[in-house]
Amino acid sequence: MLPQNLSLPFDNITAIVVVATAVSTIILYNVYTNPLSRLPGPWYTKWSSGILKYNIIKGTRPLYVHDLHCKYGKSSSKPLYDFGHSYTLLIFAGSIVRVSPTEVHVSDIAATKKIHNVKGSFKKSPWYRLFTPPTVLNVFNTSDIEFHRNLRRLLSSPMSESSLKHVEVFIRRNIDLAVKGITEEMSQRGAGDVSKWWMFMATDVIGELSFGESFKMLESGKKNQYILDIEANGSAGGIRGTFPFMVKLSNVIPLPALKAAAASGKRLREYAEQSIVRSKRVAAEMESCPMLLKKLFRSDENGLSDKDIVDNAMLFIVAGSDTTANTMTYLTWAVCKHPQVRDALVEELRSLPPDFTDQDLRGLTCLNNIIKETLRLYGAAPSALPRMVPAEGVEFLGHRLPGGTTVSTQAYTLHRKSEIFPNPESFEPSRWTNPSKEMKDAFMPFGGGSRVCLGLHLAEIELRLATAIFFRTLPYAKVSTLDDMNDGDMDPRIFFVLSPKGKRCLISRE
């Protein structure tokens, strides 16, 4: 018997018993009754998503999920992922795996097609709403099919290939400025940080084409508060989506990281609002202004509220900046790491006229193979694309998934299926010279179906022009070792968008 001063009140004992019983019931249900408990996956994912969330915080979720596919999928292989230290990426991915009591991941191509079918019934998961502040509703996070269709109708035309031909001169001007900045930095310090300059380029392009006014990052050559806010917003999004209660908690307890993230989000919104005010004025004064979002600003035609316009303007600012910039960073690094690939590209580029256009680049085999291979290994969004199984349920690979289950696909794993991409971790652009049907089907760096990235044509034009201009200007570029730059700086950190861990990529001349 406990001493009197240590005894627990009856009400407290009752509360403890009730809580313990509830927790035990949930665990037992998830282990023995939950339909997902029969799927392949580690034992702890039957009742907990803790390890998954741990990897989300670290920016390694796609790597962790990929390893689960390798170990528990139909084609198994021993994973070498060790939760935080050195790791070896695996090469043979399976097809279906349980990652939490309520979520499964699929890497089967047929299942992926069904999930992302244009006319399919797999709606976006509520997670996308958690990824952004609760009041924001845009073409990225909405699960409302009609709302998405209306927004996409407004945005798809100005982002089409034919429309973008008219703004190529603006894109090229910014790329020329970026390469000039890289070259000057090489002369000044021995190496240029292409990660920084590609970010400035992509930011200025999306600013000028979306709002009729450049952010002038390339002119200053320095990261300003706007760039810092974009970087902070990207990292915070994953945490917000994984631990939404922490956002609410930060309103009561001032957690420094979340407080800073909230402040950056607020500044980005204010900048979007200011940009829209200026854009409406410019659109009214200059009918010929190459403004991709001009239709959004005509509220009398599209019926969008000012809030709707701001929500989507914020999306364009963020999505149009670090995605293309990070892809170009990895492309530059990968090509410079492989001199034979670089030399073949440089030789191909010599055939271009001095005043070449994007149209001239579309037929260049080596250049386009390099871009595809970069998007395969280092695409900007290799993370999970969660969808909700419709009410009637679905069967994938012999496993019945009940309605309401979260089912995700990720390009990271699809792009590393060794039965489709031999030596999947090797940077081999030549594999795309004669791609198989399976390669084309598995390739989804911009997502798929009706929710495929709206900016894919803009990104492709930027990638083609930036690659050609950079390697024509710097044909003997190589990865620098200045300031202890090494391959570890390029290890991926993926908070939905992929970026290099070292936040830099130093390139010099031979």
Short mmCIF file of C-alpha atoms in Angstrom, two decimals:
data_model
loop_
_atom_site.label_atom_id
_atom_site.label_comp_id
_atom_site.label_asym_id
_atom_site.label_seq_id
_atom_site.Cartn_x
_atom_site.Cartn_y
_atom_site.Cartn_z
CA MET A 1 0.00 0.00 0.00
CA LEU A 2 1.30 3.45 -0.93
CA PRO A 3 2.03 5.89 1.89
CA GLN A 4 -0.82 8.35 2.29
CA ASN A 5 1.16 11.25 0.84
CA LEU A 6 1.96 9.19 -2.28
CA SER A 7 -1.47 7.72 -2.93
CA LEU A 8 -3.30 8.80 -6.05
CA PRO A 9 -6.83 10.21 -5.88
CA PHE A 10 -9.43 7.80 -7.23
CA ASP A 11 -10.33 10.20 -10.05
CA ASN A 12 -6.71 10.28 -11.21
CA ILE A 13 -6.45 6.50 -11.16
CA THR A 14 -9.65 6.27 -13.16
CA ALA A 15 -8.34 8.76 -15.70
CA ILE A 16 -5.09 6.83 -16.11
CA VAL A 17 -6.95 3.56 -16.59
CA VAL A 18 -9.29 5.14 -19.16
CA VAL A 19 -6.41 6.65 -21.14
CA ALA A 20 -4.38 3.42 -21.00
CA THR A 21 -7.39 1.41 -22.12
CA ALA A 22 -8.09 3.80 -24.99
CA VAL A 23 -4.47 3.71 -26.17
CA SER A 24 -4.35 -0.08 -25.91
CA THR A 25 -7.61 -0.38 -27.84
CA ILE A 26 -6.30 1.83 -30.64
CA ILE A 27 -3.05 -0.14 -30.84
CA LEU A 28 -4.83 -3.51 -30.80
CA TYR A 29 -7.26 -2.32 -33.47
CA ASN A 30 -4.49 -1.10 -35.71
CA VAL A 31 -2.45 -4.27 -35.23
CA TYR A 32 -5.19 -6.88 -35.57
CA THR A 33 -8.31 -5.29 -37.08
CA ASN A 34 -7.13 -2.43 -39.30
CA PRO A 35 -7.37 -3.64 -42.93
CA LEU A 36 -3.96 -2.09 -43.63
CA SER A 37 -2.29 -4.31 -41.02
CA ARG A 38 -2.11 -7.12 -43.58
CA LEU A 39 -0.08 -5.06 -46.04
CA PRO A 40 3.71 -5.37 -46.30
CA GLY A 41 5.58 -3.01 -44.00
CA PRO A 42 7.52 -2.81 -40.73
CA TRP A 43 5.62 -3.91 -37.61
CA TYR A 44 5.65 -0.47 -36.01
CA THR A 45 3.76 1.13 -38.91
CA LYS A 46 0.69 -0.91 -37.89
CA TRP A 47 0.14 1.40 -34.94
CA SER A 48 2.45 4.40 -35.31
CA SER A 49 3.57 6.99 -37.84
CA GLY A 50 6.37 8.21 -35.57
CA ILE A 51 9.31 7.07 -37.71
CA LEU A 52 7.68 8.52 -40.82
CA LYS A 53 7.25 11.88 -39.10
CA TYR A 54 10.81 11.75 -37.82
CA ASN A 55 12.03 11.47 -41.41
CA ILE A 56 9.74 14.28 -42.53
CA ILE A 57 11.36 16.58 -39.97
CA LYS A 58 14.82 15.55 -41.21
CA GLY A 59 13.90 16.06 -44.85
CA THR A 60 14.47 12.38 -45.69
CA ARG A 61 10.93 11.02 -46.06
CA PRO A 62 11.31 9.94 -49.73
CA LEU A 63 14.55 8.09 -48.91
CA TYR A 64 12.93 6.32 -45.96
CA VAL A 65 9.84 5.32 -47.94
CA HIS A 66 12.04 4.15 -50.81
CA ASP A 67 13.91 1.87 -48.43
CA LEU A 68 10.62 0.41 -47.19
CA HIS A 69 9.70 -0.41 -50.80
CA CYS A 70 13.05 -2.09 -51.24
CA LYS A 71 12.65 -4.25 -48.15
CA TYR A 72 8.93 -5.02 -48.12
CA GLY A 73 7.85 -4.69 -51.74
CA LYS A 74 7.52 -7.62 -54.12
CA SER A 75 11.12 -7.17 -55.19
CA SER A 76 12.99 -7.09 -51.92
CA SER A 77 16.46 -5.93 -51.08
CA LYS A 78 18.17 -5.22 -47.78
CA PRO A 79 17.88 -1.51 -46.87
CA LEU A 80 20.92 0.35 -45.64
CA TYR A 81 19.20 3.45 -44.32
CA ASP A 82 20.27 4.18 -40.75
CA PHE A 83 18.12 7.08 -39.53
CA GLY A 84 20.47 10.00 -39.56
CA HIS A 85 23.99 9.00 -40.47
CA SER A 86 25.65 7.89 -43.69
CA TYR A 87 23.40 5.85 -45.95
CA THR A 88 23.45 4.05 -49.24
CA LEU A 89 20.48 4.59 -51.52
CA LEU A 90 18.87 1.36 -52.64
CA ILE A 91 18.16 0.49 -56.22
CA PHE A 92 15.40 -2.14 -56.40
CA ALA A 93 11.99 -0.86 -55.44
CA GLY A 94 8.89 -2.91 -54.74
CA SER A 95 5.26 -2.07 -55.40
CA ILE A 96 3.19 -1.46 -52.25
CA VAL A 97 4.07 -0.83 -48.61
CA ARG A 98 2.35 0.40 -45.45
CA VAL A 99 4.03 3.50 -43.98
CA SER A 100 1.54 4.31 -41.19
CA PRO A 101 -1.75 2.95 -39.78
CA THR A 102 -3.66 5.04 -42.33
CA GLU A 103 -1.31 5.44 -45.31
CA VAL A 104 0.19 3.19 -47.96
CA HIS A 105 2.70 3.93 -50.71
CA VAL A 106 2.43 2.48 -54.20
CA SER A 107 5.19 2.34 -56.81
CA ASP A 108 3.40 0.16 -59.35
CA ILE A 109 2.97 1.99 -62.67
CA ALA A 110 -0.55 0.71 -63.41
CA ALA A 111 -1.73 1.69 -59.92
CA THR A 112 -0.03 5.08 -60.23
CA LYS A 113 -1.85 5.73 -63.51
CA LYS A 114 -5.18 4.88 -61.90
CA ILE A 115 -4.54 7.12 -58.89
CA HIS A 116 -3.55 10.10 -61.04
CA ASN A 117 -5.99 9.50 -63.89
CA VAL A 118 -7.38 12.75 -65.30
CA LYS A 119 -10.95 11.53 -64.80
CA GLY A 120 -10.18 9.57 -61.63
CA SER A 121 -11.91 9.79 -58.27
CA PHE A 122 -8.81 9.88 -56.06
CA LYS A 123 -9.03 13.36 -54.55
CA LYS A 124 -6.11 15.18 -53.03
CA SER A 125 -5.53 14.39 -49.37
CA PRO A 126 -6.44 17.00 -46.71
CA TRP A 127 -2.68 17.13 -46.05
CA TYR A 128 -2.31 19.67 -48.84
CA ARG A 129 -4.43 22.12 -46.84
CA LEU A 130 -2.14 21.62 -43.84
CA PHE A 131 0.86 22.41 -46.03
CA THR A 132 -0.34 26.01 -46.28
CA PRO A 133 -1.90 28.40 -43.73
CA PRO A 134 -5.55 27.42 -43.05
CA THR A 135 -7.05 30.43 -44.83
CA VAL A 136 -5.16 29.83 -48.09
CA LEU A 137 -6.97 28.02 -50.91
CA ASN A 138 -5.27 27.72 -54.28
CA VAL A 139 -4.85 25.52 -57.32
CA PHE A 140 -2.23 23.44 -55.46
CA ASN A 141 -3.95 22.59 -52.19
CA THR A 142 -7.64 22.39 -53.07
CA SER A 143 -9.44 19.04 -53.23
CA ASP A 144 -12.52 20.71 -54.74
CA ILE A 145 -12.60 19.40 -58.32
CA GLU A 146 -14.78 22.21 -59.70
CA PHE A 147 -12.76 24.97 -58.00
CA HIS A 148 -9.55 23.43 -59.33
CA ARG A 149 -10.99 23.07 -62.83
CA ASN A 150 -11.98 26.76 -62.97
CA LEU A 151 -8.59 27.94 -61.74
CA ARG A 152 -6.73 25.65 -64.09
CA ARG A 153 -8.80 26.94 -67.00
CA LEU A 154 -7.66 30.48 -66.20
CA LEU A 155 -4.03 29.55 -65.76
CA SER A 156 -3.40 26.85 -68.36
CA SER A 157 -3.64 29.10 -71.42
CA PRO A 158 -0.97 31.66 -70.40
CA MET A 159 1.31 28.80 -69.29
CA SER A 160 0.98 26.89 -72.57
CA GLU A 161 3.95 26.41 -74.89
CA SER A 162 2.46 28.70 -77.53
CA SER A 163 1.92 31.54 -75.04
CA LEU A 164 5.39 31.17 -73.55
CA LYS A 165 7.04 31.71 -76.95
CA HIS A 166 6.14 35.38 -76.62
CA VAL A 167 8.06 35.77 -73.34
CA GLU A 168 11.20 33.85 -74.29
CA VAL A 169 13.17 37.08 -74.65
CA PHE A 170 12.49 37.94 -71.00
CA ILE A 171 13.50 34.47 -69.84
CA ARG A 172 16.73 34.59 -71.83
CA ARG A 173 17.65 38.04 -70.55
CA ASN A 174 17.50 36.81 -66.96
CA ILE A 175 19.50 33.69 -67.76
CA ASP A 176 22.19 35.82 -69.44
CA LEU A 177 22.38 37.95 -66.28
CA ALA A 178 22.69 34.84 -64.09
CA VAL A 179 25.54 33.39 -66.16
CA LYS A 180 27.25 36.78 -66.14
CA GLY A 181 26.98 36.86 -62.35
CA ILE A 182 28.40 33.33 -62.05
CA THR A 183 31.30 34.20 -64.36
CA GLU A 184 32.13 37.39 -62.46
CA GLU A 185 32.02 35.56 -59.13
CA MET A 186 34.41 32.94 -60.52
CA SER A 187 36.84 35.71 -61.45
CA GLN A 188 36.53 37.36 -58.05
CA ARG A 189 36.77 34.37 -55.69
CA GLY A 190 37.73 31.41 -57.87
CA ALA A 191 34.28 29.80 -57.92
CA GLY A 192 30.68 30.79 -58.49
CA ASP A 193 27.76 29.59 -56.40
CA VAL A 194 25.35 28.43 -59.10
CA SER A 195 22.72 27.55 -56.50
CA LYS A 196 22.46 31.20 -55.55
CA TRP A 197 22.46 32.56 -59.10
CA TRP A 198 19.92 30.04 -60.43
CA MET A 199 17.64 31.00 -57.55
CA PHE A 200 17.97 34.67 -58.47
CA MET A 201 17.27 33.83 -62.11
CA ALA A 202 14.15 31.74 -61.44
CA THR A 203 12.83 34.32 -58.98
CA ASP A 204 13.26 37.21 -61.39
CA VAL A 205 11.69 35.22 -64.23
CA ILE A 206 8.57 34.31 -62.27
CA GLY A 207 8.31 37.86 -60.93
CA GLU A 208 8.51 39.48 -64.35
CA LEU A 209 6.29 36.98 -66.14
CA SER A 210 3.67 36.76 -63.41
CA PHE A 211 3.45 40.34 -62.21
CA GLY A 212 5.09 42.41 -64.93
CA GLU A 213 7.94 43.40 -62.66
CA SER A 214 11.23 41.69 -61.83
CA PHE A 215 12.28 41.16 -58.21
CA LYS A 216 15.73 42.42 -59.31
CA MET A 217 17.60 39.64 -57.50
CA LEU A 218 20.11 39.36 -60.34
CA GLU A 219 20.93 43.06 -60.17
CA SER A 220 21.70 43.03 -56.45
CA GLY A 221 23.47 39.66 -56.49
CA LYS A 222 22.57 39.05 -52.86
CA LYS A 223 19.90 37.13 -51.00
CA ASN A 224 17.38 39.55 -49.62
CA GLN A 225 14.53 39.00 -47.18
CA TYR A 226 12.31 37.74 -49.97
CA ILE A 227 14.66 34.85 -50.83
CA LEU A 228 15.15 34.01 -47.15
CA ASP A 229 11.37 33.91 -46.70
CA ILE A 230 10.95 31.52 -49.64
CA GLU A 231 13.56 29.17 -48.15
CA ALA A 232 11.98 29.34 -44.69
CA ASN A 233 8.51 28.78 -46.09
CA GLY A 234 9.63 25.65 -47.92
CA SER A 235 11.11 24.04 -44.82
CA ALA A 236 8.19 25.01 -42.60
CA GLY A 237 5.58 23.58 -44.97
CA GLY A 238 6.55 19.99 -44.25
CA ILE A 239 6.48 20.54 -40.50
CA ARG A 240 3.16 22.37 -40.74
CA GLY A 241 1.69 19.48 -42.67
CA THR A 242 3.04 16.86 -40.27
CA PHE A 243 2.46 18.59 -36.95
CA PRO A 244 -0.43 21.04 -37.47
CA PHE A 245 -1.01 21.25 -33.72
CA MET A 246 2.41 22.89 -33.33
CA VAL A 247 1.25 25.80 -35.46
CA LYS A 248 -1.67 26.37 -33.10
CA LEU A 249 0.63 25.86 -30.12
CA SER A 250 2.97 28.55 -31.42
CA ASN A 251 0.16 31.07 -30.97
CA VAL A 252 0.28 30.35 -27.25
CA ILE A 253 3.91 29.34 -26.73
CA PRO A 254 6.29 31.37 -28.93
CA LEU A 255 8.35 28.59 -30.51
CA PRO A 256 11.18 30.45 -32.33
CA ALA A 257 11.26 28.31 -35.49
CA LEU A 258 7.50 28.36 -36.04
CA LYS A 259 7.27 32.01 -35.10
CA ALA A 260 9.90 32.83 -37.73
CA ALA A 261 8.11 30.66 -40.31
CA ALA A 262 4.80 32.40 -39.61
CA ALA A 263 6.49 35.77 -40.03
CA SER A 264 8.02 34.72 -43.36
CA GLY A 265 4.63 33.51 -44.60
CA LYS A 266 3.06 36.80 -43.61
CA ARG A 267 5.73 38.78 -45.48
CA LEU A 268 5.27 36.64 -48.60
CA ARG A 269 1.54 37.27 -48.52
CA GLU A 270 2.09 41.01 -48.09
CA TYR A 271 4.47 40.96 -51.03
CA ALA A 272 1.92 39.09 -53.14
CA GLU A 273 -0.74 41.67 -52.26
CA GLN A 274 1.58 44.54 -53.18
CA SER A 275 2.59 42.83 -56.43
CA ILE A 276 -1.04 42.38 -57.43
CA VAL A 277 -1.82 46.05 -56.85
CA ARG A 278 1.13 47.01 -59.08
CA SER A 279 0.24 44.34 -61.64
CA LYS A 280 -3.33 45.54 -62.02
CA ARG A 281 -2.02 49.01 -62.71
CA VAL A 282 0.57 47.77 -65.22
CA ALA A 283 -1.99 45.52 -66.95
CA ALA A 284 -4.35 48.47 -67.35
CA GLU A 285 -1.65 50.79 -68.67
CA MET A 286 0.21 48.32 -70.92
CA GLU A 287 -2.02 45.91 -72.81
CA SER A 288 1.02 44.25 -74.42
CA CYS A 289 2.76 43.60 -71.10
CA PRO A 290 3.85 39.90 -71.02
CA MET A 291 2.02 39.11 -67.80
CA LEU A 292 1.07 35.44 -67.47
CA LEU A 293 -1.44 36.04 -64.69
CA LYS A 294 -3.22 38.89 -66.44
CA LYS A 295 -6.46 36.91 -66.62
CA LEU A 296 -6.50 36.51 -62.85
CA PHE A 297 -6.38 40.25 -62.38
CA ARG A 298 -9.56 40.79 -64.41
CA SER A 299 -12.01 39.98 -61.65
CA ASP A 300 -14.98 41.00 -63.76
CA GLU A 301 -14.17 38.17 -66.16
CA ASN A 302 -13.08 35.35 -63.88
CA GLY A 303 -15.20 35.93 -60.80
CA LEU A 304 -12.25 35.51 -58.43
CA SER A 305 -12.13 37.46 -55.22
CA ASP A 306 -9.05 39.47 -54.27
CA LYS A 307 -8.28 36.75 -51.71
CA ASP A 308 -8.38 34.04 -54.40
CA ILE A 309 -5.98 36.07 -56.52
CA VAL A 310 -3.55 36.60 -53.63
CA ASP A 311 -3.67 32.91 -52.64
CA ASN A 312 -2.68 31.83 -56.15
CA ALA A 313 -0.15 34.63 -56.59
CA MET A 314 1.64 33.36 -53.47
CA LEU A 315 1.71 29.90 -54.98
CA PHE A 316 3.30 31.19 -58.20
CA ILE A 317 5.93 33.14 -56.26
CA VAL A 318 7.04 30.13 -54.22
CA ALA A 319 6.51 27.33 -56.75
CA GLY A 320 8.17 29.23 -59.58
CA SER A 321 11.36 30.02 -57.69
CA ASP A 322 13.16 27.24 -55.84
CA THR A 323 11.86 24.35 -57.98
CA THR A 324 13.54 25.35 -61.24
CA ALA A 325 16.53 26.79 -59.38
CA ASN A 326 17.24 23.55 -57.51
CA THR A 327 16.84 21.43 -60.64
CA MET A 328 19.31 23.65 -62.53
CA THR A 329 21.69 23.48 -59.58
CA TYR A 330 21.73 19.68 -59.65
CA LEU A 331 21.97 19.63 -63.44
CA THR A 332 25.03 21.89 -63.41
CA TRP A 333 26.65 19.83 -60.66
CA ALA A 334 25.92 16.46 -62.29
CA VAL A 335 27.21 17.51 -65.72
CA CYS A 336 30.35 19.05 -64.22
CA LYS A 337 30.92 15.82 -62.25
CA HIS A 338 30.93 13.84 -65.50
CA PRO A 339 33.46 15.39 -67.93
CA GLN A 340 32.50 13.02 -70.76
CA VAL A 341 28.87 14.11 -70.52
CA ARG A 342 29.93 17.76 -70.32
CA ASP A 343 32.23 17.50 -73.33
CA ALA A 344 29.54 15.78 -75.42
CA LEU A 345 27.09 18.53 -74.52
CA VAL A 346 29.57 21.30 -75.34
CA GLU A 347 30.31 19.71 -78.71
CA GLU A 348 26.59 19.52 -79.51
CA LEU A 349 26.07 23.16 -78.51
CA ARG A 350 28.76 24.29 -80.96
CA SER A 351 26.34 23.55 -83.79
CA LEU A 352 23.99 26.31 -82.63
CA PRO A 353 23.85 29.72 -84.31
CA PRO A 354 24.84 32.72 -82.14
CA ASP A 355 21.25 33.90 -81.89
CA PHE A 356 19.74 30.48 -81.15
CA THR A 357 16.26 30.20 -79.67
CA ASP A 358 14.50 27.62 -77.55
CA GLN A 359 13.13 26.09 -80.74
CA ASP A 360 16.71 25.33 -81.82
CA LEU A 361 17.29 23.46 -78.56
CA ARG A 362 14.32 21.13 -78.73
CA GLY A 363 16.01 18.82 -81.22
CA LEU A 364 19.36 18.52 -79.41
CA THR A 365 19.65 14.92 -78.23
CA CYS A 366 22.41 15.30 -75.65
CA LEU A 367 20.97 18.42 -74.04
CA ASN A 368 17.47 17.01 -73.70
CA ASN A 369 18.77 13.66 -72.45
CA ILE A 370 20.67 15.51 -69.72
CA ILE A 371 17.57 17.42 -68.68
CA LYS A 372 15.48 14.23 -68.52
CA GLU A 373 18.12 12.39 -66.51
CA THR A 374 18.42 15.32 -64.10
CA LEU A 375 14.66 15.36 -63.64
CA ARG A 376 14.72 11.61 -63.03
CA LEU A 377 17.36 11.75 -60.29
CA TYR A 378 16.97 15.29 -58.99
CA GLY A 379 13.49 16.46 -59.91
CA ALA A 380 12.30 19.29 -57.70
CA ALA A 381 9.29 17.44 -56.25
CA PRO A 382 10.18 13.75 -55.69
CA SER A 383 8.06 13.49 -52.54
CA ALA A 384 4.77 11.78 -51.76
CA LEU A 385 1.69 12.93 -53.66
CA PRO A 386 -1.05 11.71 -51.27
CA ARG A 387 -4.54 10.95 -52.53
CA MET A 388 -7.67 9.62 -50.83
CA VAL A 389 -9.11 6.24 -51.80
CA PRO A 390 -12.76 6.81 -52.87
CA ALA A 391 -15.58 5.58 -50.63
CA GLU A 392 -16.07 2.30 -52.49
CA GLY A 393 -12.46 1.28 -51.87
CA VAL A 394 -9.96 -0.09 -54.37
CA GLU A 395 -7.77 -3.13 -54.92
CA PHE A 396 -4.10 -2.69 -55.76
CA LEU A 397 -1.72 -5.60 -56.28
CA GLY A 398 -3.98 -8.06 -54.50
CA HIS A 399 -4.56 -5.83 -51.47
CA ARG A 400 -7.94 -4.27 -50.71
CA LEU A 401 -7.73 -0.65 -49.53
CA PRO A 402 -10.85 0.73 -47.81
CA GLY A 403 -12.32 4.12 -48.66
CA GLY A 404 -10.65 6.98 -46.84
CA THR A 405 -7.19 5.39 -46.89
CA THR A 406 -4.38 7.73 -47.85
CA VAL A 407 -2.54 6.26 -50.84
CA SER A 408 0.62 7.96 -52.03
CA THR A 409 3.01 7.73 -54.94
CA GLN A 410 6.45 9.30 -55.14
CA ALA A 411 8.61 10.02 -58.14
CA TYR A 412 11.70 9.28 -56.05
CA THR A 413 10.88 5.57 -56.10
CA LEU A 414 9.27 5.36 -59.54
CA HIS A 415 12.42 6.89 -61.02
CA ARG A 416 14.63 4.30 -59.30
CA LYS A 417 12.95 1.06 -60.32
CA SER A 418 15.94 -0.94 -61.54
CA GLU A 419 13.83 -3.17 -63.77
CA ILE A 420 12.98 0.01 -65.72
CA PHE A 421 16.11 2.12 -65.15
CA PRO A 422 19.22 -0.13 -64.95
CA ASN A 423 21.88 1.30 -62.61
CA PRO A 424 19.22 3.70 -61.33
CA GLU A 425 21.53 5.74 -59.09
CA SER A 426 23.95 6.44 -61.95
CA PHE A 427 23.70 9.67 -63.93
CA GLU A 428 23.44 8.24 -67.45
CA PRO A 429 21.74 10.68 -69.86
CA SER A 430 22.24 8.32 -72.80
CA ARG A 431 19.53 6.02 -71.41
CA TRP A 432 17.00 8.52 -72.82
CA THR A 433 18.17 8.24 -76.44
CA ASN A 434 15.70 5.40 -77.05
CA PRO A 435 13.45 5.32 -73.98
CA SER A 436 11.15 2.34 -73.47
CA LYS A 437 7.41 2.69 -72.92
CA GLU A 438 7.97 1.71 -69.28
CA MET A 439 10.50 4.53 -68.85
CA LYS A 440 8.03 7.06 -70.23
CA ASP A 441 5.22 5.71 -68.04
CA ALA A 442 7.32 5.80 -64.86
CA PHE A 443 8.65 9.30 -65.52
CA MET A 444 6.63 11.88 -63.59
CA PRO A 445 8.88 14.72 -62.34
CA PHE A 446 5.98 17.18 -62.61
CA GLY A 447 3.29 14.96 -61.11
CA GLY A 448 0.55 13.44 -63.20
CA GLY A 449 -3.04 13.54 -64.36
CA SER A 450 -5.22 16.62 -63.98
CA ARG A 451 -2.97 17.91 -61.18
CA VAL A 452 0.23 17.91 -63.23
CA CYS A 453 2.36 20.99 -62.55
CA LEU A 454 0.99 24.05 -64.34
CA GLY A 455 4.46 25.49 -64.79
CA LEU A 456 6.07 22.51 -66.48
CA HIS A 457 6.41 24.19 -69.90
CA LEU A 458 7.97 27.29 -68.35
CA ALA A 459 10.37 25.10 -66.35
CA GLU A 460 11.38 23.14 -69.45
CA ILE A 461 12.12 26.33 -71.40
CA GLU A 462 14.20 27.69 -68.52
CA LEU A 463 16.12 24.42 -68.21
CA ARG A 464 16.90 24.22 -71.93
CA LEU A 465 18.00 27.82 -72.27
CA ALA A 466 19.94 27.93 -68.98
CA THR A 467 21.82 24.70 -69.75
CA ALA A 468 22.74 25.82 -73.26
CA ILE A 469 23.81 29.34 -72.29
CA PHE A 470 25.80 28.21 -69.24
CA PHE A 471 27.83 25.50 -70.99
CA ARG A 472 28.39 27.58 -74.13
CA THR A 473 29.79 30.31 -71.92
CA LEU A 474 31.70 28.00 -69.55
CA PRO A 475 32.57 24.87 -71.56
CA TYR A 476 35.19 23.71 -69.06
CA ALA A 477 33.23 24.20 -65.88
CA LYS A 478 33.97 21.80 -63.03
CA VAL A 479 32.90 21.28 -59.43
CA SER A 480 35.06 23.40 -57.12
CA THR A 481 36.65 22.37 -53.82
CA LEU A 482 36.81 25.97 -52.62
CA ASP A 483 35.74 26.43 -48.98
CA ASP A 484 35.66 22.62 -48.57
CA MET A 485 32.87 22.20 -51.12
CA ASN A 486 32.22 18.44 -51.50
CA ASP A 487 29.56 15.94 -52.55
CA GLY A 488 28.08 16.01 -49.05
CA ASP A 489 26.87 19.54 -49.76
CA MET A 490 24.68 18.07 -52.48
CA ASP A 491 23.02 15.40 -50.32
CA PRO A 492 19.27 15.87 -50.77
CA ARG A 493 17.05 17.47 -48.19
CA ILE A 494 13.44 17.09 -49.22
CA PHE A 495 10.77 19.11 -47.46
CA PHE A 496 8.43 18.35 -50.36
CA VAL A 497 10.82 20.28 -52.66
CA LEU A 498 14.32 18.85 -53.10
CA SER A 499 17.31 21.06 -52.30
CA PRO A 500 21.02 20.50 -51.52
CA LYS A 501 21.86 20.11 -47.84
CA GLY A 502 24.78 22.53 -48.07
CA LYS A 503 22.61 25.24 -49.69
CA ARG A 504 25.41 25.93 -52.17
CA CYS A 505 27.04 24.50 -55.29
CA LEU A 506 30.42 26.00 -56.13
CA ILE A 507 31.56 25.69 -59.74
CA SER A 508 34.92 26.82 -61.16
CA ARG A 509 36.79 26.65 -64.48
CA GLU A 510 39.39 24.08 -65.44
#
